[in-house]
XYZ file of C-alpha atoms in Angstrom:
739
model
C -12.599 -39.820 -3.765
C -16.034 -40.629 -2.399
C -18.215 -37.569 -1.873
C -21.071 -37.606 0.667
C -24.734 -36.915 0.056
C -24.801 -38.828 -3.272
C -22.083 -36.650 -4.804
C -24.109 -33.515 -4.091
C -21.521 -31.973 -1.777
C -17.868 -31.063 -2.433
C -15.713 -31.402 0.714
C -14.824 -27.898 1.835
C -11.116 -28.702 2.100
C -10.980 -29.808 -1.534
C -12.898 -26.750 -2.716
C -10.518 -24.538 -0.726
C -7.537 -26.006 -2.575
C -9.332 -25.151 -5.808
C -9.657 -21.558 -4.573
C -5.943 -21.417 -3.805
C -5.254 -22.618 -7.324
C -7.120 -19.529 -8.543
C -4.626 -17.448 -6.568
C -1.836 -19.381 -8.262
C -3.362 -18.628 -11.658
C -2.958 -14.917 -10.916
C 0.777 -15.458 -10.397
C 0.839 -17.143 -13.808
C -1.170 -14.386 -15.489
C 1.242 -12.035 -17.241
C -1.405 -9.358 -17.697
C -0.748 -8.716 -13.999
C 2.254 -6.465 -13.254
C 5.462 -8.333 -12.501
C 5.795 -7.630 -8.770
C 2.074 -8.288 -8.226
C 2.543 -11.748 -9.758
C 5.376 -12.384 -7.311
C 3.079 -11.297 -4.469
C 0.398 -13.756 -5.621
C 2.994 -16.537 -5.274
C 3.538 -15.369 -1.704
C -0.208 -15.194 -1.016
C -0.625 -18.765 -2.291
C 2.136 -19.971 0.059
C 0.758 -18.066 3.028
C -2.737 -19.440 2.367
C -1.427 -22.991 2.163
C 0.428 -22.640 5.466
C -2.793 -21.617 7.219
C -4.699 -24.407 5.458
C -2.403 -27.042 6.936
C -2.310 -25.392 10.357
C -6.112 -25.330 10.581
C -7.965 -27.486 8.023
C -5.525 -30.382 7.764
C -4.920 -30.308 11.521
C -8.684 -30.611 12.118
C -8.951 -33.533 9.683
C -6.122 -35.321 11.471
C -7.908 -34.848 14.784
C -11.133 -36.224 13.311
C -9.237 -39.126 11.762
C -8.307 -40.175 15.270
C -12.014 -40.606 16.103
C -12.386 -43.223 13.321
C -16.092 -43.748 12.406
C -17.191 -40.938 14.715
C -14.921 -38.549 12.815
C -16.598 -39.422 9.516
C -20.018 -38.996 11.127
C -19.096 -35.550 12.442
C -17.566 -34.434 9.147
C -20.001 -36.045 6.735
C -17.238 -37.715 4.707
C -14.050 -39.689 5.318
C -11.211 -37.676 6.925
C -8.690 -40.301 5.774
C -9.787 -40.219 2.129
C -9.867 -36.428 2.223
C -6.316 -36.254 3.602
C -5.126 -38.578 0.840
C -6.805 -36.393 -1.787
C -5.338 -33.248 -0.233
C -1.840 -34.703 -0.417
C -2.328 -35.607 -4.082
C -3.630 -32.131 -5.000
C -0.946 -30.287 -3.022
C 1.844 -32.265 -4.695
C 0.336 -31.499 -8.100
C -0.026 -27.812 -7.239
C 3.562 -27.792 -5.999
C 4.749 -28.790 -9.456
C 2.645 -26.019 -11.000
C 3.970 -23.538 -8.433
C 7.578 -24.354 -9.249
C 6.981 -23.994 -12.995
C 5.423 -20.540 -12.392
C 8.373 -19.587 -10.196
C 10.815 -20.480 -12.973
C 8.792 -18.494 -15.520
C 8.737 -15.521 -13.170
C 12.518 -15.665 -12.800
C 12.783 -15.581 -16.594
C 10.349 -12.646 -16.805
C 12.299 -10.801 -14.108
C 15.569 -11.344 -15.942
C 13.968 -9.879 -19.062
C 13.429 -6.739 -16.955
C 17.050 -6.847 -15.674
C 16.063 -8.120 -12.203
C 18.221 -11.062 -11.144
C 18.520 -13.478 -8.243
C 22.062 -14.582 -7.446
C 23.072 -17.451 -5.206
C 26.293 -17.611 -3.184
C 28.209 -19.173 -6.097
C 27.219 -16.556 -8.695
C 28.594 -13.398 -7.082
C 31.047 -10.880 -8.450
C 34.067 -9.959 -6.347
C 32.328 -6.783 -5.146
C 29.186 -8.737 -4.257
C 31.203 -11.371 -2.371
C 32.701 -8.630 -0.200
C 29.238 -7.154 0.428
C 27.799 -10.567 1.378
C 30.765 -11.291 3.661
C 30.232 -7.969 5.493
C 26.488 -8.601 5.742
C 27.105 -12.056 7.196
C 29.549 -10.735 9.797
C 27.498 -7.679 10.764
C 23.994 -9.159 10.804
C 24.007 -12.954 10.827
C 26.985 -14.371 12.633
C 25.927 -12.964 16.054
C 22.451 -14.562 15.884
C 22.922 -17.908 14.100
C 22.782 -20.807 16.572
C 23.065 -24.306 15.033
C 22.490 -27.428 17.117
C 23.617 -30.968 16.367
C 21.127 -33.755 15.818
C 21.935 -36.550 18.223
C 20.103 -39.678 19.212
C 18.542 -37.892 22.173
C 17.779 -34.639 20.299
C 14.101 -33.714 20.275
C 13.192 -31.772 17.168
C 9.481 -31.600 17.909
C 10.325 -28.199 19.415
C 10.998 -26.752 15.964
C 9.036 -23.538 15.583
C 5.896 -23.568 13.535
C 6.056 -21.281 10.508
C 9.862 -20.964 10.647
C 12.391 -22.321 8.161
C 15.497 -24.278 9.093
C 18.666 -25.456 7.458
C 19.238 -29.190 7.757
C 23.034 -29.202 7.602
C 25.295 -32.063 6.525
C 28.912 -31.816 7.710
C 31.331 -34.110 5.882
C 34.620 -34.503 7.839
C 38.034 -34.511 6.188
C 38.816 -37.941 7.607
C 36.832 -40.550 5.710
C 36.876 -42.808 8.759
C 34.641 -40.359 10.595
C 30.872 -40.292 10.117
C 28.947 -37.343 8.770
C 27.517 -34.985 11.373
C 24.096 -33.374 11.079
C 22.745 -30.128 12.509
C 19.713 -27.860 12.375
C 19.700 -24.070 12.357
C 16.853 -21.596 12.081
C 17.017 -19.075 9.250
C 16.227 -15.749 10.973
C 13.819 -14.429 8.326
C 11.644 -13.122 11.160
C 14.439 -10.734 12.140
C 16.111 -9.887 8.841
C 14.843 -9.276 5.287
C 14.495 -12.448 3.224
C 15.625 -10.664 0.050
C 18.813 -8.596 0.194
C 19.723 -6.157 -2.555
C 23.228 -6.629 -3.922
C 25.501 -3.983 -5.414
C 25.043 -4.211 -9.171
C 25.517 -2.411 -12.443
C 23.452 0.710 -13.038
C 20.921 -0.867 -15.403
C 20.163 -3.984 -13.367
C 18.773 -4.909 -9.949
C 20.165 -7.986 -8.185
C 19.016 -9.800 -5.045
C 20.237 -12.702 -2.951
C 18.142 -14.828 -0.601
C 19.050 -14.545 3.070
C 19.384 -18.342 2.924
C 22.268 -18.056 0.455
C 24.050 -15.398 2.500
C 24.037 -17.938 5.356
C 25.265 -20.709 3.036
C 28.235 -18.527 2.115
C 29.378 -18.442 5.738
C 28.619 -21.980 6.931
C 32.243 -23.127 7.072
C 33.059 -20.110 9.202
C 30.284 -21.041 11.643
C 31.681 -24.557 12.018
C 35.333 -23.480 12.039
C 36.004 -25.625 15.117
C 35.545 -28.773 13.038
C 37.798 -30.171 10.307
C 35.285 -29.932 7.488
C 35.730 -31.307 3.973
C 32.310 -30.239 2.781
C 29.254 -28.631 4.310
C 25.812 -28.408 2.682
C 22.484 -26.995 3.819
C 18.982 -27.982 2.720
C 15.870 -26.087 3.743
C 13.149 -27.781 5.797
C 9.973 -26.505 7.409
C 7.457 -27.968 9.851
C 3.816 -26.868 10.005
C 1.937 -27.588 13.245
C -1.641 -27.882 14.436
C -2.684 -24.315 15.292
C -6.098 -24.984 16.846
C -6.461 -23.682 20.399
C -7.736 -25.947 23.151
C -9.559 -23.757 25.661
C -9.965 -25.771 28.843
C -12.984 -24.854 30.957
C -11.235 -24.032 34.215
C -13.338 -21.683 36.318
C -10.274 -20.646 38.324
C -8.812 -18.945 35.239
C -9.984 -15.822 33.473
C -10.810 -16.057 29.789
C -7.715 -14.004 28.971
C -5.533 -16.403 30.979
C -7.042 -19.413 29.186
C -6.310 -17.978 25.740
C -2.782 -16.979 26.772
C -2.071 -20.494 28.057
C -3.496 -22.041 24.893
C -1.174 -19.874 22.784
C 1.778 -21.353 24.681
C 0.415 -24.843 23.949
C 0.121 -24.011 20.228
C 3.933 -23.841 20.070
C 3.961 -27.546 20.990
C 1.277 -28.487 18.459
C 1.349 -31.762 16.530
C 3.243 -31.519 13.198
C 0.884 -31.829 10.222
C 3.220 -31.046 7.301
C 6.921 -31.439 6.580
C 8.387 -29.469 3.670
C 11.883 -30.365 2.503
C 14.378 -29.722 -0.271
C 14.068 -32.767 -2.542
C 17.883 -32.891 -2.918
C 18.390 -33.483 0.816
C 20.521 -36.591 1.564
C 18.356 -39.666 2.151
C 20.016 -40.463 5.469
C 19.333 -36.981 6.862
C 15.732 -37.006 5.590
C 15.162 -40.371 7.284
C 16.526 -39.094 10.600
C 14.285 -36.008 10.501
C 11.099 -37.817 9.503
C 11.612 -40.523 12.125
C 12.081 -37.927 14.840
C 8.974 -36.066 13.641
C 7.046 -39.363 13.304
C 6.114 -38.659 9.678
C 5.394 -41.203 6.977
C 5.457 -40.631 3.201
C 1.726 -40.145 2.753
C 1.412 -37.987 5.847
C 1.893 -34.389 4.702
C 5.460 -34.785 3.429
C 5.954 -32.286 0.596
C 9.193 -32.288 -1.436
C 10.159 -28.939 -2.900
C 13.017 -26.861 -4.221
C 15.935 -24.993 -2.693
C 13.809 -22.330 -0.979
C 10.749 -22.584 1.300
C 8.533 -20.039 3.079
C 8.023 -18.221 -0.174
C 5.127 -16.406 1.470
C 7.877 -13.842 2.051
C 7.274 -12.843 -1.581
C 4.293 -10.856 -0.228
C 6.897 -8.382 1.058
C 9.180 -8.493 -1.983
C 11.189 -5.235 -2.234
C 9.786 -2.594 -4.541
C 12.281 -2.004 -7.387
C 10.784 1.456 -7.849
C 9.403 0.819 -11.355
C 5.752 1.942 -11.526
C 4.669 -0.509 -14.215
C 5.678 -3.434 -11.980
C 2.805 -2.591 -9.609
C -0.929 -2.185 -10.013
C -1.728 1.408 -10.874
C -3.069 3.233 -7.816
C -6.817 3.628 -7.377
C -7.048 6.631 -5.041
C -9.915 6.244 -2.523
C -13.011 8.117 -3.618
C -14.717 10.778 -1.570
C -18.199 9.481 -0.727
C -20.805 11.597 -2.485
C -22.865 12.089 0.695
C -19.953 13.201 2.882
C -18.211 16.528 2.477
C -14.749 17.032 3.910
C -14.834 19.054 7.107
C -18.560 18.536 7.679
C -20.332 16.594 10.435
C -20.725 12.924 9.555
C -23.250 12.411 12.365
C -25.511 15.064 10.888
C -25.268 13.410 7.463
C -26.228 10.014 8.959
C -29.242 11.633 10.648
C -30.521 12.704 7.231
C -29.995 9.424 5.357
C -28.248 6.053 5.458
C -24.726 5.975 4.020
C -23.039 2.920 2.522
C -19.239 2.850 2.408
C -17.424 0.355 0.197
C -13.764 -0.167 1.036
C -11.180 0.144 -0.455
C -12.998 2.229 -3.079
C -13.945 4.636 -0.276
C -11.423 5.638 2.343
C -11.531 4.018 5.785
C -10.644 7.481 7.116
C -14.380 8.245 7.091
C -14.888 5.791 9.953
C -11.901 7.215 11.866
C -13.302 10.712 11.330
C -16.661 9.522 12.661
C -15.049 8.174 15.850
C -13.081 11.409 16.254
C -16.243 13.483 15.838
C -18.031 11.307 18.398
C -15.175 11.738 20.863
C -15.357 15.547 20.523
C -19.148 15.977 20.366
C -20.297 17.114 23.849
C -23.651 15.386 23.376
C -22.156 11.926 22.738
C -22.182 9.856 25.919
C -21.268 6.312 24.827
C -19.411 4.391 22.131
C -19.706 0.614 21.788
C -17.682 -1.423 19.304
C -16.750 -5.004 18.446
C -13.109 -5.693 17.598
C -12.032 -8.902 15.872
C -8.848 -7.942 14.028
C -7.391 -4.444 14.280
C -4.546 -2.670 12.492
C -0.927 -2.932 13.553
C -0.876 0.645 14.858
C -4.633 0.890 15.159
C -6.149 4.326 14.585
C -9.430 2.800 15.775
C -7.929 1.952 19.154
C -6.320 5.399 19.403
C -9.669 7.038 18.617
C -11.402 4.971 21.313
C -8.835 5.832 23.983
C -9.073 9.495 22.971
C -12.847 9.322 23.464
C -12.283 8.111 27.035
C -9.994 11.082 27.652
C -12.834 13.307 26.451
C -15.192 11.842 29.022
C -17.067 9.306 26.921
C -18.024 5.853 28.172
C -16.407 3.401 25.747
C -17.093 -0.337 25.655
C -15.123 -2.696 23.384
C -16.113 -6.326 22.842
C -12.821 -7.952 21.846
C -12.618 -11.463 20.447
C -9.476 -13.007 21.905
C -9.768 -16.119 19.715
C -9.422 -14.368 16.330
C -7.192 -17.021 14.771
C -3.491 -15.990 14.535
C -4.358 -12.570 15.974
C -4.872 -13.824 19.529
C -1.607 -12.348 20.844
C -2.290 -8.973 19.211
C -5.824 -8.887 20.627
C -4.572 -9.673 24.124
C -2.179 -6.738 23.729
C -4.934 -4.390 22.554
C -7.377 -5.523 25.253
C -4.774 -4.747 27.925
C -4.028 -1.348 26.382
C -7.707 -0.427 26.152
C -8.289 -1.538 29.729
C -5.343 0.562 30.934
C -6.775 3.611 29.139
C -10.155 3.268 30.834
C -12.130 1.440 28.137
C -14.562 -1.168 29.431
C -13.419 -4.410 27.776
C -15.758 -7.371 27.471
C -14.958 -10.734 25.940
C -18.345 -11.649 24.531
C -20.151 -14.935 24.945
C -18.566 -18.062 26.474
C -18.164 -20.759 23.828
C -18.964 -18.388 20.941
C -16.659 -16.259 18.828
C -17.866 -12.684 18.397
C -17.407 -12.101 14.662
C -20.084 -9.418 14.189
C -18.870 -5.984 12.987
C -20.806 -3.419 15.008
C -20.309 0.078 16.331
C -22.907 2.116 18.225
C -22.636 5.821 19.060
C -25.143 7.155 21.602
C -25.909 10.863 21.732
C -28.157 12.516 24.299
C -29.396 16.047 23.695
C -32.203 17.701 25.635
C -33.034 14.322 27.191
C -33.542 12.845 23.738
C -31.505 9.725 22.916
C -30.135 9.507 19.377
C -28.263 6.412 18.261
C -26.001 5.918 15.259
C -24.999 2.447 14.146
C -22.240 1.128 11.904
C -22.817 -2.422 10.656
C -20.259 -4.035 8.389
C -18.996 -7.081 6.553
C -15.354 -6.649 7.550
C -13.142 -5.705 10.447
C -12.585 -2.207 11.768
C -9.032 -2.381 10.479
C -7.438 0.384 8.427
C -4.676 -1.951 7.167
C -6.918 -4.591 5.598
C -9.409 -1.941 4.426
C -6.875 -0.998 1.735
C -6.862 -4.472 0.172
C -10.129 -6.167 1.297
C -13.435 -5.184 -0.291
C -16.011 -4.634 2.468
C -19.246 -2.743 3.043
C -20.072 -0.601 6.070
C -23.585 0.772 6.600
C -23.919 3.982 8.620
C -27.470 4.542 9.833
C -29.618 6.349 12.382
C -32.686 4.263 11.520
C -34.146 3.222 14.885
C -35.210 -0.159 13.513
C -31.509 -0.975 13.228
C -29.922 1.161 15.953
C -32.226 -0.145 18.699
C -31.383 -3.725 17.765
C -27.645 -2.995 17.614
C -28.057 -1.673 21.176
C -29.759 -4.975 22.081
C -26.805 -6.842 20.561
C -24.329 -5.087 22.833
C -26.570 -5.765 25.845
C -26.505 -9.453 24.910
C -22.691 -9.421 24.667
C -22.483 -7.881 28.136
C -25.217 -10.041 29.719
C -25.304 -13.364 27.867
C -28.076 -14.821 30.004
C -30.571 -12.449 28.373
C -31.577 -13.372 24.825
C -33.496 -10.429 23.332
C -35.919 -10.653 20.419
C -34.830 -9.260 17.057
C -37.222 -8.239 14.292
C -34.849 -6.733 11.718
C -31.272 -7.818 12.368
C -30.582 -11.513 11.831
C -28.349 -12.693 14.665
C -26.289 -15.872 14.919
C -26.163 -18.299 16.576
C -29.845 -18.261 17.553
C -31.782 -16.920 14.589
C -29.787 -16.970 11.359
C -30.378 -20.509 10.121
C -34.157 -20.297 10.438
C -34.213 -16.794 8.965
C -32.199 -17.859 5.901
C -34.425 -20.904 5.449
C -37.511 -18.648 5.572
C -36.080 -16.290 2.953
C -35.235 -19.185 0.633
C -38.597 -20.871 1.252
C -40.357 -17.641 0.330
C -38.655 -17.699 -3.081
C -39.657 -21.368 -3.479
C -43.256 -20.397 -2.690
C -43.221 -17.560 -5.222
C -41.792 -19.837 -7.900
C -44.554 -22.340 -7.182
C -47.118 -19.583 -7.737
C -45.633 -18.736 -11.111
C -43.987 -15.522 -9.930
C -40.392 -14.530 -10.650
C -38.158 -15.967 -7.958
C -34.434 -15.282 -7.604
C -31.657 -15.480 -5.025
C -28.274 -13.712 -5.371
C -25.650 -14.450 -2.729
C -22.066 -13.183 -2.419
C -19.948 -14.785 0.326
C -16.442 -15.865 1.208
C -17.498 -19.457 1.957
C -20.638 -21.535 1.381
C -20.364 -25.029 2.848
C -23.207 -25.583 5.332
C -25.084 -28.768 4.273
C -28.467 -27.480 5.513
C -28.304 -24.236 3.531
C -27.051 -26.129 0.464
C -30.017 -28.517 0.640
C -32.387 -25.530 0.789
C -30.679 -24.008 -2.279
C -31.067 -27.327 -4.103
C -34.769 -27.250 -3.184
C -34.984 -23.703 -4.574
C -33.325 -24.825 -7.808
C -35.755 -27.733 -8.168
C -38.651 -25.301 -7.707
C -37.362 -23.107 -10.551
C -35.745 -20.336 -8.486
C -32.841 -18.678 -10.294
C -29.872 -18.939 -7.909
C -26.711 -16.892 -8.469
C -23.807 -17.613 -6.140
C -20.587 -15.629 -6.002
C -18.178 -17.295 -3.584
C -14.498 -16.477 -3.180
C -13.136 -19.509 -1.336
C -14.739 -22.689 0.066
C -17.713 -23.775 -1.984
C -19.418 -27.148 -1.486
C -22.390 -26.724 -3.837
C -22.373 -29.032 -6.857
C -23.858 -26.942 -9.678
C -25.585 -28.109 -12.829
C -27.003 -31.430 -11.611
C -30.142 -32.175 -13.593
C -33.334 -31.889 -11.519
C -31.283 -30.871 -8.462
C -29.112 -27.832 -9.133
C -29.535 -27.001 -12.814
C -30.830 -23.512 -11.897
C -27.752 -22.725 -9.791
C -24.811 -20.843 -11.334
C -21.677 -19.903 -9.447
C -18.547 -17.845 -9.973
C -15.614 -16.749 -7.846
C -13.384 -13.707 -8.350
C -9.679 -13.415 -7.525
C -8.154 -10.030 -8.363
C -6.042 -7.251 -6.844
C -8.466 -6.742 -3.918
C -9.540 -9.650 -1.745
C -13.291 -10.114 -2.201
C -14.617 -10.016 1.372
C -17.992 -8.248 1.294
C -21.062 -10.430 1.856
C -24.364 -9.579 0.159
C -27.709 -11.408 0.237
C -30.445 -10.454 -2.262
C -33.874 -12.136 -2.338
C -36.279 -11.072 -5.098
C -39.323 -11.295 -2.794
C -41.937 -10.814 -5.484
C -40.301 -7.632 -6.773
C -39.889 -5.935 -3.368
C -36.365 -7.194 -2.887
C -34.915 -7.920 0.533
C -31.244 -6.992 0.654
C -28.780 -7.693 3.469
C -25.112 -7.253 4.214
C -23.685 -9.773 6.659
C -20.588 -10.455 8.730
C -20.914 -14.236 8.462
C -20.552 -16.845 5.755
C -22.821 -19.839 5.275
C -20.674 -22.199 7.308
C -21.994 -24.237 10.217
C -19.647 -22.398 12.591
C -21.000 -18.992 11.498
C -24.599 -20.114 11.839
C -24.290 -21.965 15.127
C -21.059 -21.145 16.974
C -20.419 -17.472 16.340
C -22.089 -14.157 17.020
C -22.809 -12.788 13.536
C -25.098 -10.053 12.276
C -26.925 -9.810 8.959
C -28.332 -6.322 8.532
C -31.224 -5.376 6.230
C -30.713 -2.432 3.903
C -33.904 -0.373 3.803
C -32.894 2.658 1.751
C -34.073 2.060 -1.875
C -31.013 3.796 -3.364
C -28.622 1.664 -1.315
C -30.539 -1.519 -2.147
C -30.134 -0.617 -5.806
C -26.446 0.156 -5.310
C -25.779 -3.259 -3.767
C -27.764 -4.930 -6.542
C -25.790 -3.006 -9.157
C -22.499 -3.989 -7.560
C -23.536 -7.633 -7.478
C -24.542 -7.486 -11.144
C -21.280 -5.811 -12.155
C -19.320 -8.576 -10.468
C -21.609 -11.241 -11.910
C -20.744 -9.852 -15.359
C -16.980 -10.140 -14.755
C -15.348 -12.019 -17.613
C -11.732 -11.175 -16.865
C -11.116 -12.302 -13.264
C -14.169 -14.480 -12.495
C -13.933 -18.274 -12.654
C -16.785 -20.702 -13.118
C -17.256 -22.822 -9.978
C -18.117 -26.181 -11.483
C -18.194 -29.720 -10.032
C -14.947 -30.635 -11.787
C -13.097 -27.716 -10.133
C -11.600 -26.730 -13.493
C -11.253 -23.033 -12.592
C -12.010 -21.979 -16.165
C -12.410 -18.256 -16.613
C -16.002 -17.124 -16.971
C -17.333 -15.495 -20.128
C -19.644 -13.478 -17.883
C -23.309 -13.469 -16.993
C -25.986 -10.826 -17.156
C -29.724 -10.801 -16.830
C -29.953 -10.120 -20.585
C -27.509 -12.641 -22.006
C -27.701 -15.463 -19.487
C -24.773 -17.518 -18.374
C -22.183 -18.369 -21.013
C -19.864 -21.283 -20.401
C -16.181 -20.576 -21.118
C -14.877 -21.351 -24.576
C -12.056 -23.689 -23.632
C -9.141 -22.384 -21.596
C -9.447 -18.676 -22.478
C -6.874 -17.969 -19.843
C -4.778 -21.026 -19.261
C -3.147 -21.848 -16.010
C -5.290 -24.624 -14.623
C -3.335 -27.631 -13.452
C -5.006 -29.885 -15.987
C -3.637 -27.682 -18.769
C -0.186 -27.644 -17.248
C -0.128 -31.423 -17.263
C -0.858 -31.642 -20.981
C 1.462 -28.984 -22.355
C 4.516 -27.258 -20.992
C 3.843 -23.850 -22.560
C 0.382 -23.192 -24.046
C 0.395 -21.172 -27.228
C -1.026 -17.651 -27.319
C -0.973 -17.324 -23.549
C -1.559 -13.681 -22.596
C 1.125 -12.349 -24.911
C -1.075 -9.781 -26.648
C -3.448 -8.929 -23.838
C -3.443 -5.983 -21.485
C -5.852 -4.221 -19.118
C -6.518 -0.500 -18.946
C -7.002 1.343 -15.662
C -10.762 1.169 -16.103
C -10.695 -2.586 -16.465
C -11.098 -2.730 -20.223
C -9.156 -5.482 -21.975
C -7.027 -4.302 -24.869
C -5.007 -6.156 -27.447
C -1.691 -4.622 -28.390
C -0.026 -4.487 -31.765
C 3.310 -2.836 -31.205
C 2.453 0.458 -29.502
C -1.091 0.450 -30.842
C -3.918 -0.379 -28.436
C -7.098 -1.874 -29.849
C -10.040 -1.951 -27.395
C -11.868 -5.224 -27.119
C -15.549 -4.617 -26.490
C -17.714 -6.364 -23.952
C -15.132 -7.388 -21.377
C -15.590 -6.438 -17.735
C -13.005 -6.472 -14.956
C -15.427 -5.876 -12.135
C -13.186 -4.277 -9.506
C -12.218 -1.527 -11.938
C -15.796 -1.261 -13.199
C -17.030 -0.788 -9.598
C -14.466 1.957 -9.093
C -15.814 3.761 -12.154
C -19.427 3.149 -11.026
C -18.773 4.734 -7.614
C -16.642 7.476 -9.126
C -19.609 8.627 -11.239
C -21.646 9.029 -8.044
C -19.122 11.578 -6.757
C -19.514 13.807 -9.821
């Protein structure tokens, strides 16, 4: 496809698909425990659903603007959609081959999937009872007639497209649709089985076993069911109606989302042609328009919640959260913060520290106020409970809740109502801007002296995600930061006042220029013959302006190291443009979510943690905060962590212009960047297309708890020197600090 900016920019949608392929590689990597590989299949599917609901839906909207859409995007929406369809179909083939290999690997461990035609007599009786007790009362099929509107099919749900063949050949086939209630019942049901095996059946197949009973009123010769799924545009349209409150606008937009335009149609490739034609005509789909053929089962994101067979080696070995070396159990966290800044790194440290801090603040008689931003919170949020408890203890609590946190809008409306009912002052931030900053401010007044304590982070105040997302949280009483965090909350409450900031970098008003200045300073130092270096770790890096500045830094001789998990539009290794830029991305057991910015600054490094990525939306349409780290020990800690991850040669991939997703051989300041030696770890789509089963693929490789790669020879383990699995190495690095 044609890339914009003289091939110096990879469309973010295409780079995202490359990221999701890295997730798929983890499902294909048999050094990962068996159930974790199954979960990676589910994560891939869940990611792809959201991609179509958001990214593809946006491209389709822009496509409708014709030339204006290309001008807004910077490249052709139509060509990008065509390329997306091609890549997704190719990945689908890879996905299905992994799925079949996983079934084989599961069978080798005596874990079996059975369909409705493979059951023993005892299992048939169990399935019949399950159908009668759990499914028959809630299954509601409806016939497809000429006047039937199927645009009302639920987004994110799966349906059976049912073909009913009558006994009389003179009668035509009838067709029906029926939702599979996987939102109400488990998708995977454990069957009675022999003692040494574990057997499951899909909920889909339990329903198939009882279809004739559902349609008993008809004289049926044969009845078949094929799975289909519709994905819809999930973007919210917030109409500017001054007669409605912001909460009412978001609530109404959520109702409209249910009627969103279909952007993808998944179907069982064995579905009868006549039925497929009827469905696609009613949905107004054409072949090239997001139609994805697949296998017997869809919505395999349910693999994320695959039942635990109870075998320890099928899961990642636990990494118990570490006690932070500056915080003693049962001691005052506020007093510790007064003495020195503290940097928490989840999930290596426990999120309970933050809950304990809120509890202490709610009980401390000198604390008067607590302010916090909430973007996504836990299902049964301890943060919310701590805030409401603080109100009961007489504290003034203010929560800035972002109602437009995508796919968490309904939950946030619920929590905003609950907080309001409990006496918390709820504010909804800045009109037209999402509040994505992660801030908490505790104000303490003692003997007329105001003391402030700030928490500034890279991730949400969410105890659920803190167990699987890696994020930093800085706890500080430094007035340079706390006073400006207080200004940030004043801005959220009174948007017409735009305060000046001298330390925090705040979007949408200051971040772009501040980042440009930091990069330009490195360019200046390089021009003066000084060492110049930039190290950036983000989730996404796609903003054209920032990318052009990084290209300028590369041309000036600045060493640029980029570690980006997902969307990445930089084209590395272009002579005279980006030959000083290297980039990797890590996919492992924890989702890499922390954001770190390190600028060499002539040897006096400037180090930041930030809530926002380098995307145009984060720079210009969101409230984000990048926070400087002043403490020399913490600056060194963040630099060490970056360097450990930069040295990863087990789970890091090289981000190259060809999107090969080859595994990195690692990079360090001493050895430089080493390109991968072929497909060390195969699993890229290109490899799958050339050979069905690569030789020597993972069979002899394993990983110790500390991240060291070992080769096995029978029961003998031989350590292989020099290999780094960074998430385990970070755990060991932080563990040593506790000793």
